[in-house]
PDB file of C-alpha atoms in Angstrom:
ATOM      1  CA  MET A   1      27.713  98.370-220.960  1.00  0.00           C
ATOM      2  CA  GLY A   2      25.054  95.959-219.876  1.00  0.00           C
ATOM      3  CA  GLU A   3      22.801  95.011-216.823  1.00  0.00           C
ATOM      4  CA  PHE A   4      25.498  92.634-215.302  1.00  0.00           C
ATOM      5  CA  ASP A   5      28.782  93.896-216.182  1.00  0.00           C
ATOM      6  CA  VAL A   6      31.774  94.931-214.026  1.00  0.00           C
ATOM      7  CA  GLY A   7      30.512  97.761-212.074  1.00  0.00           C
ATOM      8  CA  GLN A   8      27.235  97.799-212.568  1.00  0.00           C
ATOM      9  CA  PRO A   9      24.896  97.998-210.031  1.00  0.00           C
ATOM     10  CA  VAL A  10      22.132  94.754-208.549  1.00  0.00           C
ATOM     11  CA  PRO A  11      19.566  95.937-207.109  1.00  0.00           C
ATOM     12  CA  ARG A  12      18.995  92.714-204.231  1.00  0.00           C
ATOM     13  CA  THR A  13      16.322  90.716-205.176  1.00  0.00           C
ATOM     14  CA  GLU A  14      14.682  91.003-201.667  1.00  0.00           C
ATOM     15  CA  ASP A  15      14.444  94.241-201.026  1.00  0.00           C
ATOM     16  CA  PRO A  16      11.179  94.920-202.694  1.00  0.00           C
ATOM     17  CA  ARG A  17      10.130  92.687-199.853  1.00  0.00           C
ATOM     18  CA  LEU A  18      11.230  93.935-196.329  1.00  0.00           C
ATOM     19  CA  LEU A  19      10.461  97.909-197.983  1.00  0.00           C
ATOM     20  CA  THR A  20       6.880  97.431-198.107  1.00  0.00           C
ATOM     21  CA  GLY A  21       6.852  95.350-194.617  1.00  0.00           C
ATOM     22  CA  GLY A  22       6.943  92.198-195.846  1.00  0.00           C
ATOM     23  CA  GLY A  23      10.139  90.757-193.670  1.00  0.00           C
ATOM     24  CA  ARG A  24       9.195  88.637-191.145  1.00  0.00           C
ATOM     25  CA  TYR A  25      10.920  88.164-187.574  1.00  0.00           C
ATOM     26  CA  SER A  26      10.861  85.460-184.719  1.00  0.00           C
ATOM     27  CA  ASP A  27       8.599  87.134-182.779  1.00  0.00           C
ATOM     28  CA  ASP A  28       6.133  86.718-186.446  1.00  0.00           C
ATOM     29  CA  TYR A  29       6.731  82.223-185.360  1.00  0.00           C
ATOM     30  CA  ASN A  30       4.182  81.568-183.290  1.00  0.00           C
ATOM     31  CA  LEU A  31       2.441  77.794-182.691  1.00  0.00           C
ATOM     32  CA  PRO A  32      -0.332  76.556-180.404  1.00  0.00           C
ATOM     33  CA  HIS A  33       1.268  75.667-177.164  1.00  0.00           C
ATOM     34  CA  GLN A  34       4.628  76.801-177.745  1.00  0.00           C
ATOM     35  CA  LEU A  35       6.949  77.290-174.413  1.00  0.00           C
ATOM     36  CA  ARG A  36       8.692  80.043-173.980  1.00  0.00           C
ATOM     37  CA  GLY A  37      12.804  79.849-172.324  1.00  0.00           C
ATOM     38  CA  TYR A  38      14.492  81.665-170.940  1.00  0.00           C
ATOM     39  CA  VAL A  39      18.039  81.515-169.765  1.00  0.00           C
ATOM     40  CA  LEU A  40      19.466  82.796-166.209  1.00  0.00           C
ATOM     41  CA  ARG A  41      23.436  83.910-167.211  1.00  0.00           C
ATOM     42  CA  SER A  42      26.571  84.053-163.959  1.00  0.00           C
ATOM     43  CA  PRO A  43      27.339  87.948-162.941  1.00  0.00           C
ATOM     44  CA  HIS A  44      30.579  86.968-162.165  1.00  0.00           C
ATOM     45  CA  ALA A  45      33.550  86.778-164.940  1.00  0.00           C
ATOM     46  CA  HIS A  46      35.290  83.750-163.397  1.00  0.00           C
ATOM     47  CA  ALA A  47      33.360  81.664-160.742  1.00  0.00           C
ATOM     48  CA  ASP A  48      33.355  77.681-159.580  1.00  0.00           C
ATOM     49  CA  ILE A  49      29.376  76.908-159.404  1.00  0.00           C
ATOM     50  CA  LEU A  50      28.558  75.099-155.695  1.00  0.00           C
ATOM     51  CA  SER A  51      24.989  74.282-156.371  1.00  0.00           C
ATOM     52  CA  ILE A  52      22.222  75.314-157.923  1.00  0.00           C
ATOM     53  CA  ASP A  53      19.174  75.410-156.309  1.00  0.00           C
ATOM     54  CA  SER A  54      16.212  75.822-157.878  1.00  0.00           C
ATOM     55  CA  ALA A  55      13.487  73.840-155.902  1.00  0.00           C
ATOM     56  CA  ALA A  56      10.807  77.513-155.626  1.00  0.00           C
ATOM     57  CA  ALA A  57      11.708  78.295-159.010  1.00  0.00           C
ATOM     58  CA  SER A  58      10.426  74.254-160.051  1.00  0.00           C
ATOM     59  CA  GLY A  59       6.710  75.433-158.504  1.00  0.00           C
ATOM     60  CA  MET A  60       5.405  78.592-159.563  1.00  0.00           C
ATOM     61  CA  PRO A  61       2.837  79.013-161.869  1.00  0.00           C
ATOM     62  CA  GLY A  62       3.798  78.248-165.352  1.00  0.00           C
ATOM     63  CA  VAL A  63       7.372  76.777-164.785  1.00  0.00           C
ATOM     64  CA  HIS A  64       7.394  73.184-167.048  1.00  0.00           C
ATOM     65  CA  ALA A  65      11.042  72.674-166.858  1.00  0.00           C
ATOM     66  CA  ILE A  66      14.778  74.107-165.103  1.00  0.00           C
ATOM     67  CA  LEU A  67      17.100  72.659-167.175  1.00  0.00           C
ATOM     68  CA  THR A  68      21.194  72.547-166.010  1.00  0.00           C
ATOM     69  CA  ALA A  69      24.301  71.217-167.301  1.00  0.00           C
ATOM     70  CA  GLU A  70      24.383  68.284-165.626  1.00  0.00           C
ATOM     71  CA  ASP A  71      20.412  67.964-166.758  1.00  0.00           C
ATOM     72  CA  TYR A  72      22.525  68.249-170.624  1.00  0.00           C
ATOM     73  CA  ARG A  73      24.800  65.356-169.619  1.00  0.00           C
ATOM     74  CA  ALA A  74      22.611  63.103-168.578  1.00  0.00           C
ATOM     75  CA  ASP A  75      21.081  63.110-171.753  1.00  0.00           C
ATOM     76  CA  GLY A  76      23.677  61.600-172.856  1.00  0.00           C
ATOM     77  CA  HIS A  77      24.946  65.345-174.955  1.00  0.00           C
ATOM     78  CA  GLY A  78      28.003  66.370-176.110  1.00  0.00           C
ATOM     79  CA  ASP A  79      29.978  70.085-176.544  1.00  0.00           C
ATOM     80  CA  LEU A  80      29.404  71.931-179.641  1.00  0.00           C
ATOM     81  CA  GLN A  81      32.660  71.679-181.698  1.00  0.00           C
ATOM     82  CA  CYS A  82      34.464  74.814-183.034  1.00  0.00           C
ATOM     83  CA  ALA A  83      33.061  75.346-186.661  1.00  0.00           C
ATOM     84  CA  SER A  84      36.451  77.478-187.199  1.00  0.00           C
ATOM     85  CA  ARG A  85      39.641  75.613-186.653  1.00  0.00           C
ATOM     86  CA  TRP A  86      42.868  77.674-187.527  1.00  0.00           C
ATOM     87  CA  ASN A  87      45.128  75.770-187.134  1.00  0.00           C
ATOM     88  CA  GLU A  88      46.082  71.622-185.579  1.00  0.00           C
ATOM     89  CA  ASP A  89      47.473  73.117-182.634  1.00  0.00           C
ATOM     90  CA  GLN A  90      44.250  75.093-181.183  1.00  0.00           C
ATOM     91  CA  TYR A  91      42.256  74.640-178.543  1.00  0.00           C
ATOM     92  CA  GLN A  92      39.540  73.412-177.837  1.00  0.00           C
ATOM     93  CA  PRO A  93      37.982  73.630-174.400  1.00  0.00           C
ATOM     94  CA  PRO A  94      35.281  71.882-173.497  1.00  0.00           C
ATOM     95  CA  ASN A  95      32.404  73.958-174.163  1.00  0.00           C
ATOM     96  CA  PRO A  96      28.167  72.229-172.871  1.00  0.00           C
ATOM     97  CA  PRO A  97      25.753  74.429-173.470  1.00  0.00           C
ATOM     98  CA  LEU A  98      25.107  75.320-169.802  1.00  0.00           C
ATOM     99  CA  ALA A  99      28.335  75.662-167.409  1.00  0.00           C
ATOM    100  CA  LEU A 100      30.035  73.229-166.154  1.00  0.00           C
ATOM    101  CA  GLY A 101      30.686  73.477-162.430  1.00  0.00           C
ATOM    102  CA  ARG A 102      33.171  76.854-163.526  1.00  0.00           C
ATOM    103  CA  VAL A 103      31.460  80.326-165.298  1.00  0.00           C
ATOM    104  CA  ARG A 104      34.166  81.891-166.969  1.00  0.00           C
ATOM    105  CA  HIS A 105      33.194  85.091-168.293  1.00  0.00           C
ATOM    106  CA  VAL A 106      30.184  87.627-167.477  1.00  0.00           C
ATOM    107  CA  GLY A 107      26.350  86.009-168.532  1.00  0.00           C
ATOM    108  CA  GLU A 108      27.873  82.638-169.529  1.00  0.00           C
ATOM    109  CA  ALA A 109      23.641  80.397-169.281  1.00  0.00           C
ATOM    110  CA  VAL A 110      23.879  78.452-165.620  1.00  0.00           C
ATOM    111  CA  ALA A 111      20.203  77.483-166.212  1.00  0.00           C
ATOM    112  CA  PHE A 112      17.486  76.951-168.991  1.00  0.00           C
ATOM    113  CA  VAL A 113      14.381  78.218-167.981  1.00  0.00           C
ATOM    114  CA  VAL A 114      11.606  77.107-169.572  1.00  0.00           C
ATOM    115  CA  ALA A 115       7.360  77.936-169.047  1.00  0.00           C
ATOM    116  CA  ASP A 116       4.165  78.780-170.647  1.00  0.00           C
ATOM    117  CA  THR A 117       5.128  82.687-171.536  1.00  0.00           C
ATOM    118  CA  VAL A 118       8.192  84.759-170.722  1.00  0.00           C
ATOM    119  CA  ASP A 119       7.284  86.993-168.233  1.00  0.00           C
ATOM    120  CA  GLN A 120       6.212  83.495-166.380  1.00  0.00           C
ATOM    121  CA  ALA A 121      10.068  81.524-167.314  1.00  0.00           C
ATOM    122  CA  LYS A 122      11.995  85.556-165.960  1.00  0.00           C
ATOM    123  CA  ASP A 123      10.326  85.073-162.473  1.00  0.00           C
ATOM    124  CA  ALA A 124      11.461  81.882-162.063  1.00  0.00           C
ATOM    125  CA  ALA A 125      15.217  82.540-163.046  1.00  0.00           C
ATOM    126  CA  GLU A 126      14.983  85.026-160.131  1.00  0.00           C
ATOM    127  CA  SER A 127      14.005  82.753-157.284  1.00  0.00           C
ATOM    128  CA  ILE A 128      16.494  80.068-158.335  1.00  0.00           C
ATOM    129  CA  LEU A 129      19.437  80.341-155.869  1.00  0.00           C
ATOM    130  CA  VAL A 130      23.243  80.021-157.294  1.00  0.00           C
ATOM    131  CA  ASP A 131      26.119  79.834-155.213  1.00  0.00           C
ATOM    132  CA  TYR A 132      29.362  81.307-156.305  1.00  0.00           C
ATOM    133  CA  ALA A 133      32.731  80.612-155.179  1.00  0.00           C
ATOM    134  CA  GLU A 134      34.653  83.193-156.747  1.00  0.00           C
ATOM    135  CA  LEU A 135      37.719  83.234-158.719  1.00  0.00           C
ATOM    136  CA  PRO A 136      40.508  85.180-160.028  1.00  0.00           C
ATOM    137  CA  ALA A 137      39.814  87.619-163.310  1.00  0.00           C
ATOM    138  CA  ASN A 138      41.677  89.463-166.056  1.00  0.00           C
ATOM    139  CA  THR A 139      39.000  91.686-168.719  1.00  0.00           C
ATOM    140  CA  VAL A 140      42.577  93.328-170.446  1.00  0.00           C
ATOM    141  CA  THR A 141      43.511  92.078-173.656  1.00  0.00           C
ATOM    142  CA  ALA A 142      47.020  93.132-173.677  1.00  0.00           C
ATOM    143  CA  VAL A 143      48.108  91.253-169.963  1.00  0.00           C
ATOM    144  CA  ALA A 144      45.941  88.097-171.061  1.00  0.00           C
ATOM    145  CA  MET A 145      49.014  85.906-171.976  1.00  0.00           C
ATOM    146  CA  ASP A 146      51.444  87.694-169.171  1.00  0.00           C
ATOM    147  CA  ASP A 147      52.471  85.024-166.177  1.00  0.00           C
ATOM    148  CA  ASP A 148      50.287  86.477-163.334  1.00  0.00           C
ATOM    149  CA  THR A 149      47.669  86.422-165.871  1.00  0.00           C
ATOM    150  CA  PRO A 150      44.624  83.402-164.195  1.00  0.00           C
ATOM    151  CA  ALA A 151      44.122  81.212-166.651  1.00  0.00           C
ATOM    152  CA  VAL A 152      40.844  80.901-168.093  1.00  0.00           C
ATOM    153  CA  TRP A 153      41.472  77.057-168.797  1.00  0.00           C
ATOM    154  CA  GLU A 154      43.374  75.110-166.756  1.00  0.00           C
ATOM    155  CA  GLU A 155      45.601  73.133-169.599  1.00  0.00           C
ATOM    156  CA  ARG A 156      46.105  76.808-171.407  1.00  0.00           C
ATOM    157  CA  PRO A 157      47.899  78.905-168.061  1.00  0.00           C
ATOM    158  CA  ASN A 158      48.882  81.043-170.471  1.00  0.00           C
ATOM    159  CA  ASN A 159      45.736  81.460-172.043  1.00  0.00           C
ATOM    160  CA  GLU A 160      46.955  81.298-175.474  1.00  0.00           C
ATOM    161  CA  CYS A 161      44.648  79.872-177.830  1.00  0.00           C
ATOM    162  CA  PHE A 162      46.528  79.234-180.798  1.00  0.00           C
ATOM    163  CA  TYR A 163      48.930  81.125-182.859  1.00  0.00           C
ATOM    164  CA  GLU A 164      49.003  81.953-185.982  1.00  0.00           C
ATOM    165  CA  GLN A 165      51.909  82.765-188.391  1.00  0.00           C
ATOM    166  CA  ARG A 166      51.172  85.043-192.146  1.00  0.00           C
ATOM    167  CA  GLY A 167      53.602  86.153-194.659  1.00  0.00           C
ATOM    168  CA  TYR A 168      57.182  86.826-195.025  1.00  0.00           C
ATOM    169  CA  PRO A 169      58.465  87.870-191.003  1.00  0.00           C
ATOM    170  CA  GLU A 170      61.518  87.824-192.546  1.00  0.00           C
ATOM    171  CA  GLU A 171      61.663  89.450-195.188  1.00  0.00           C
ATOM    172  CA  THR A 172      59.465  92.444-193.404  1.00  0.00           C
ATOM    173  CA  ARG A 173      61.038  92.231-190.620  1.00  0.00           C
ATOM    174  CA  ALA A 174      64.223  92.938-192.641  1.00  0.00           C
ATOM    175  CA  ALA A 175      62.604  95.862-194.970  1.00  0.00           C
ATOM    176  CA  PHE A 176      61.353  97.956-191.662  1.00  0.00           C
ATOM    177  CA  LYS A 177      65.499  97.573-190.555  1.00  0.00           C
ATOM    178  CA  ALA A 178      66.363  99.271-193.705  1.00  0.00           C
ATOM    179  CA  ALA A 179      63.545 101.770-193.183  1.00  0.00           C
ATOM    180  CA  ASP A 180      65.090 105.304-192.749  1.00  0.00           C
ATOM    181  CA  ILE A 181      62.049 106.340-191.060  1.00  0.00           C
ATOM    182  CA  VAL A 182      60.297 103.806-189.257  1.00  0.00           C
ATOM    183  CA  VAL A 183      56.813 104.785-187.417  1.00  0.00           C
ATOM    184  CA  GLU A 184      55.313 102.588-184.239  1.00  0.00           C
ATOM    185  CA  ARG A 185      52.043 102.589-182.781  1.00  0.00           C
ATOM    186  CA  THR A 186      50.112 100.500-180.859  1.00  0.00           C
ATOM    187  CA  PHE A 187      47.162 100.130-181.872  1.00  0.00           C
ATOM    188  CA  PRO A 188      43.630  99.533-179.142  1.00  0.00           C
ATOM    189  CA  ILE A 189      40.619  98.323-180.401  1.00  0.00           C
ATOM    190  CA  THR A 190      37.615  98.709-178.354  1.00  0.00           C
ATOM    191  CA  ARG A 191      35.154  95.433-177.820  1.00  0.00           C
ATOM    192  CA  THR A 192      32.854  95.203-180.808  1.00  0.00           C
ATOM    193  CA  ILE A 193      29.571  93.633-181.228  1.00  0.00           C
ATOM    194  CA  THR A 194      26.291  94.004-183.711  1.00  0.00           C
ATOM    195  CA  ASN A 195      23.593  95.778-183.136  1.00  0.00           C
ATOM    196  CA  THR A 196      21.297  93.509-185.329  1.00  0.00           C
ATOM    197  CA  ILE A 197      17.638  94.344-185.978  1.00  0.00           C
ATOM    198  CA  GLU A 198      17.163  90.909-184.377  1.00  0.00           C
ATOM    199  CA  PRO A 199      18.763  89.461-181.766  1.00  0.00           C
ATOM    200  CA  ARG A 200      18.773  85.916-181.401  1.00  0.00           C
ATOM    201  CA  ALA A 201      15.808  83.842-181.020  1.00  0.00           C
ATOM    202  CA  TYR A 202      15.166  79.720-181.786  1.00  0.00           C
ATOM    203  CA  LEU A 203      12.022  77.445-182.258  1.00  0.00           C
ATOM    204  CA  GLY A 204      12.445  74.127-181.548  1.00  0.00           C
ATOM    205  CA  GLU A 205      10.045  71.070-181.975  1.00  0.00           C
ATOM    206  CA  TYR A 206      10.859  67.611-181.555  1.00  0.00           C
ATOM    207  CA  ASN A 207       8.550  64.880-182.720  1.00  0.00           C
ATOM    208  CA  ALA A 208       8.545  61.898-180.684  1.00  0.00           C
ATOM    209  CA  THR A 209       6.578  59.482-183.676  1.00  0.00           C
ATOM    210  CA  ASP A 210      10.015  59.435-185.719  1.00  0.00           C
ATOM    211  CA  GLN A 211      11.856  60.968-183.091  1.00  0.00           C
ATOM    212  CA  ARG A 212      13.234  64.112-184.834  1.00  0.00           C
ATOM    213  CA  TYR A 213      14.456  67.503-183.561  1.00  0.00           C
ATOM    214  CA  THR A 214      13.777  70.470-185.723  1.00  0.00           C
ATOM    215  CA  LEU A 215      14.739  74.024-184.770  1.00  0.00           C
ATOM    216  CA  TYR A 216      13.444  77.298-187.075  1.00  0.00           C
ATOM    217  CA  THR A 217      16.397  80.250-186.358  1.00  0.00           C
ATOM    218  CA  GLY A 218      16.647  83.397-187.118  1.00  0.00           C
ATOM    219  CA  GLY A 219      20.738  82.599-188.881  1.00  0.00           C
ATOM    220  CA  SER A 220      21.273  82.790-192.567  1.00  0.00           C
ATOM    221  CA  SER A 221      23.544  79.603-192.062  1.00  0.00           C
ATOM    222  CA  PRO A 222      21.047  76.433-190.798  1.00  0.00           C
ATOM    223  CA  ALA A 223      23.398  74.008-192.267  1.00  0.00           C
ATOM    224  CA  ILE A 224      26.093  75.079-190.657  1.00  0.00           C
ATOM    225  CA  SER A 225      23.949  75.447-187.296  1.00  0.00           C
ATOM    226  CA  GLY A 226      22.393  72.187-188.071  1.00  0.00           C
ATOM    227  CA  ALA A 227      25.658  70.288-188.317  1.00  0.00           C
ATOM    228  CA  VAL A 228      27.203  71.876-184.894  1.00  0.00           C
ATOM    229  CA  SER A 229      23.640  71.041-182.899  1.00  0.00           C
ATOM    230  CA  GLY A 230      23.369  67.524-184.019  1.00  0.00           C
ATOM    231  CA  CYS A 231      27.228  66.869-182.658  1.00  0.00           C
ATOM    232  CA  ALA A 232      26.513  68.566-179.669  1.00  0.00           C
ATOM    233  CA  ALA A 233      23.490  66.267-179.289  1.00  0.00           C
ATOM    234  CA  ALA A 234      25.332  62.690-179.544  1.00  0.00           C
ATOM    235  CA  SER A 235      21.287  61.010-178.440  1.00  0.00           C
ATOM    236  CA  ILE A 236      20.539  62.619-181.925  1.00  0.00           C
ATOM    237  CA  PRO A 237      23.197  63.213-184.695  1.00  0.00           C
ATOM    238  CA  ASN A 238      21.020  62.516-188.045  1.00  0.00           C
ATOM    239  CA  ARG A 239      17.679  63.522-186.743  1.00  0.00           C
ATOM    240  CA  CYS A 240      18.190  67.250-186.027  1.00  0.00           C
ATOM    241  CA  TRP A 241      17.203  68.913-188.299  1.00  0.00           C
ATOM    242  CA  CYS A 242      17.840  73.539-188.260  1.00  0.00           C
ATOM    243  CA  CYS A 243      16.423  76.054-190.758  1.00  0.00           C
ATOM    244  CA  GLY A 244      16.233  79.530-191.156  1.00  0.00           C
ATOM    245  CA  PRO A 245      13.480  80.906-193.519  1.00  0.00           C
ATOM    246  CA  ARG A 246      14.947  83.720-195.599  1.00  0.00           C
ATOM    247  CA  THR A 247      12.782  85.950-194.162  1.00  0.00           C
ATOM    248  CA  LYS A 248      13.938  88.952-193.331  1.00  0.00           C
ATOM    249  CA  SER A 249      16.954  91.441-193.478  1.00  0.00           C
ATOM    250  CA  GLY A 250      20.200  92.592-189.821  1.00  0.00           C
ATOM    251  CA  GLY A 251      20.638  89.729-188.659  1.00  0.00           C
ATOM    252  CA  ARG A 252      23.814  89.635-189.620  1.00  0.00           C
ATOM    253  CA  SER A 253      26.170  88.297-186.459  1.00  0.00           C
ATOM    254  CA  ASN A 254      24.005  85.880-186.413  1.00  0.00           C
ATOM    255  CA  GLY A 255      24.233  84.200-189.633  1.00  0.00           C
ATOM    256  CA  ARG A 256      26.421  81.293-188.432  1.00  0.00           C
ATOM    257  CA  ARG A 257      26.889  81.386-184.507  1.00  0.00           C
ATOM    258  CA  SER A 258      25.526  78.147-183.024  1.00  0.00           C
ATOM    259  CA  GLY A 259      25.302  78.876-179.836  1.00  0.00           C
ATOM    260  CA  PRO A 260      24.452  77.292-176.191  1.00  0.00           C
ATOM    261  CA  ARG A 261      21.127  78.406-176.624  1.00  0.00           C
ATOM    262  CA  ARG A 262      20.317  76.353-179.429  1.00  0.00           C
ATOM    263  CA  ILE A 263      20.697  73.001-178.067  1.00  0.00           C
ATOM    264  CA  SER A 264      19.079  74.641-175.423  1.00  0.00           C
ATOM    265  CA  ALA A 265      16.304  74.717-177.532  1.00  0.00           C
ATOM    266  CA  THR A 266      15.908  71.699-178.732  1.00  0.00           C
ATOM    267  CA  THR A 267      17.289  69.132-175.822  1.00  0.00           C
ATOM    268  CA  ARG A 268      14.881  67.691-173.431  1.00  0.00           C
ATOM    269  CA  GLY A 269      12.915  66.970-176.256  1.00  0.00           C
ATOM    270  CA  ALA A 270      11.645  63.917-175.901  1.00  0.00           C
ATOM    271  CA  THR A 271      10.747  65.132-172.186  1.00  0.00           C
ATOM    272  CA  ILE A 272       8.894  68.647-172.609  1.00  0.00           C
ATOM    273  CA  ILE A 273       6.789  67.486-176.398  1.00  0.00           C
ATOM    274  CA  ARG A 274       5.723  71.313-176.940  1.00  0.00           C
ATOM    275  CA  TRP A 275       7.662  73.436-179.208  1.00  0.00           C
ATOM    276  CA  ARG A 276       9.701  75.721-177.201  1.00  0.00           C
ATOM    277  CA  SER A 277      11.147  78.799-177.921  1.00  0.00           C
ATOM    278  CA  TRP A 278      13.430  81.531-177.031  1.00  0.00           C
ATOM    279  CA  HIS A 279      14.584  85.117-177.737  1.00  0.00           C
ATOM    280  CA  SER A 280      17.590  86.925-177.325  1.00  0.00           C
ATOM    281  CA  THR A 281      17.833  90.553-176.286  1.00  0.00           C
ATOM    282  CA  ARG A 282      19.998  93.509-177.880  1.00  0.00           C
ATOM    283  CA  THR A 283      20.719  94.080-173.709  1.00  0.00           C
ATOM    284  CA  VAL A 284      21.473  90.666-173.283  1.00  0.00           C
ATOM    285  CA  ILE A 285      23.534  90.360-176.807  1.00  0.00           C
ATOM    286  CA  SER A 286      25.831  93.659-175.328  1.00  0.00           C
ATOM    287  CA  SER A 287      26.890  91.913-172.300  1.00  0.00           C
ATOM    288  CA  ALA A 288      26.779  88.237-172.508  1.00  0.00           C
ATOM    289  CA  CYS A 289      27.644  87.925-176.473  1.00  0.00           C
ATOM    290  CA  MET A 290      30.896  85.080-177.220  1.00  0.00           C
ATOM    291  CA  CYS A 291      31.498  86.622-180.434  1.00  0.00           C
ATOM    292  CA  ALA A 292      32.238  90.161-178.351  1.00  0.00           C
ATOM    293  CA  ARG A 293      35.710  90.881-179.193  1.00  0.00           C
ATOM    294  CA  TRP A 294      38.413  93.387-177.979  1.00  0.00           C
ATOM    295  CA  ARG A 295      41.947  94.010-179.565  1.00  0.00           C
ATOM    296  CA  ARG A 296      45.162  94.917-179.119  1.00  0.00           C
ATOM    297  CA  TRP A 297      47.685  95.171-182.336  1.00  0.00           C
ATOM    298  CA  ALA A 298      51.466  96.053-181.455  1.00  0.00           C
ATOM    299  CA  PRO A 299      54.210  95.479-183.713  1.00  0.00           C
ATOM    300  CA  SER A 300      56.970  93.035-182.924  1.00  0.00           C
TER     301      SER A 300
END
């Protein structure tokens, strides 16, 4: 049997480097005079944002900027686009990097603080006063489409994003109907997230000379990230370069996610001409990650 015949193990080429301490993570990439970013998040699942007062926080030591959705819109940028579309009827809601007027899940980003250090950015974030008006919310997937369940988006009152049907439903129902014994169960799958070795992290740069944005990401699909980021930042559609060095392992869930913080790390570059770095934590990923999901499989 040859070395690459079917069934033969093929060792990963990166193993020797990783097993001997050669892996590099986002914290290993640092540039002179880079700034740090921190995200202020919503404690509510559903609420209107009545006001954001960042006056006191803006004057704190080391703080360079506090950005909100209004700043993002004022710069002419657009929404993040969904890269995975199931069908033409799929609802695609507005998706700016920072919540605009209303938050729709716990941990949704409300403001992005830029400071000399992470601690300074955190201190400033704690001084930002956000006035919320709480709205009805639901956390049970099984009743998400019930008539009395609050709508996440007014355009979709039944909370249905899309409907997808595959296979042969009529033949399947007929087979079950003709079966001598049918076992029927509902399978709830609890909320699932990926506990990666390295949470999401980004390092963004704006080059004023050629007006070019560069975003270094820990994800494994920089081309997709760059395309989505460039489309969202309307003023820089062809000047956003995203790269993800092949340096580490254990970041599977970071791969193809063009999250809001990628945009926050690069936009407003013309105002803050410095490297900006944002690193998430496992606590943030587990409590606020939009990719987490709670599923319920039931026969129909």
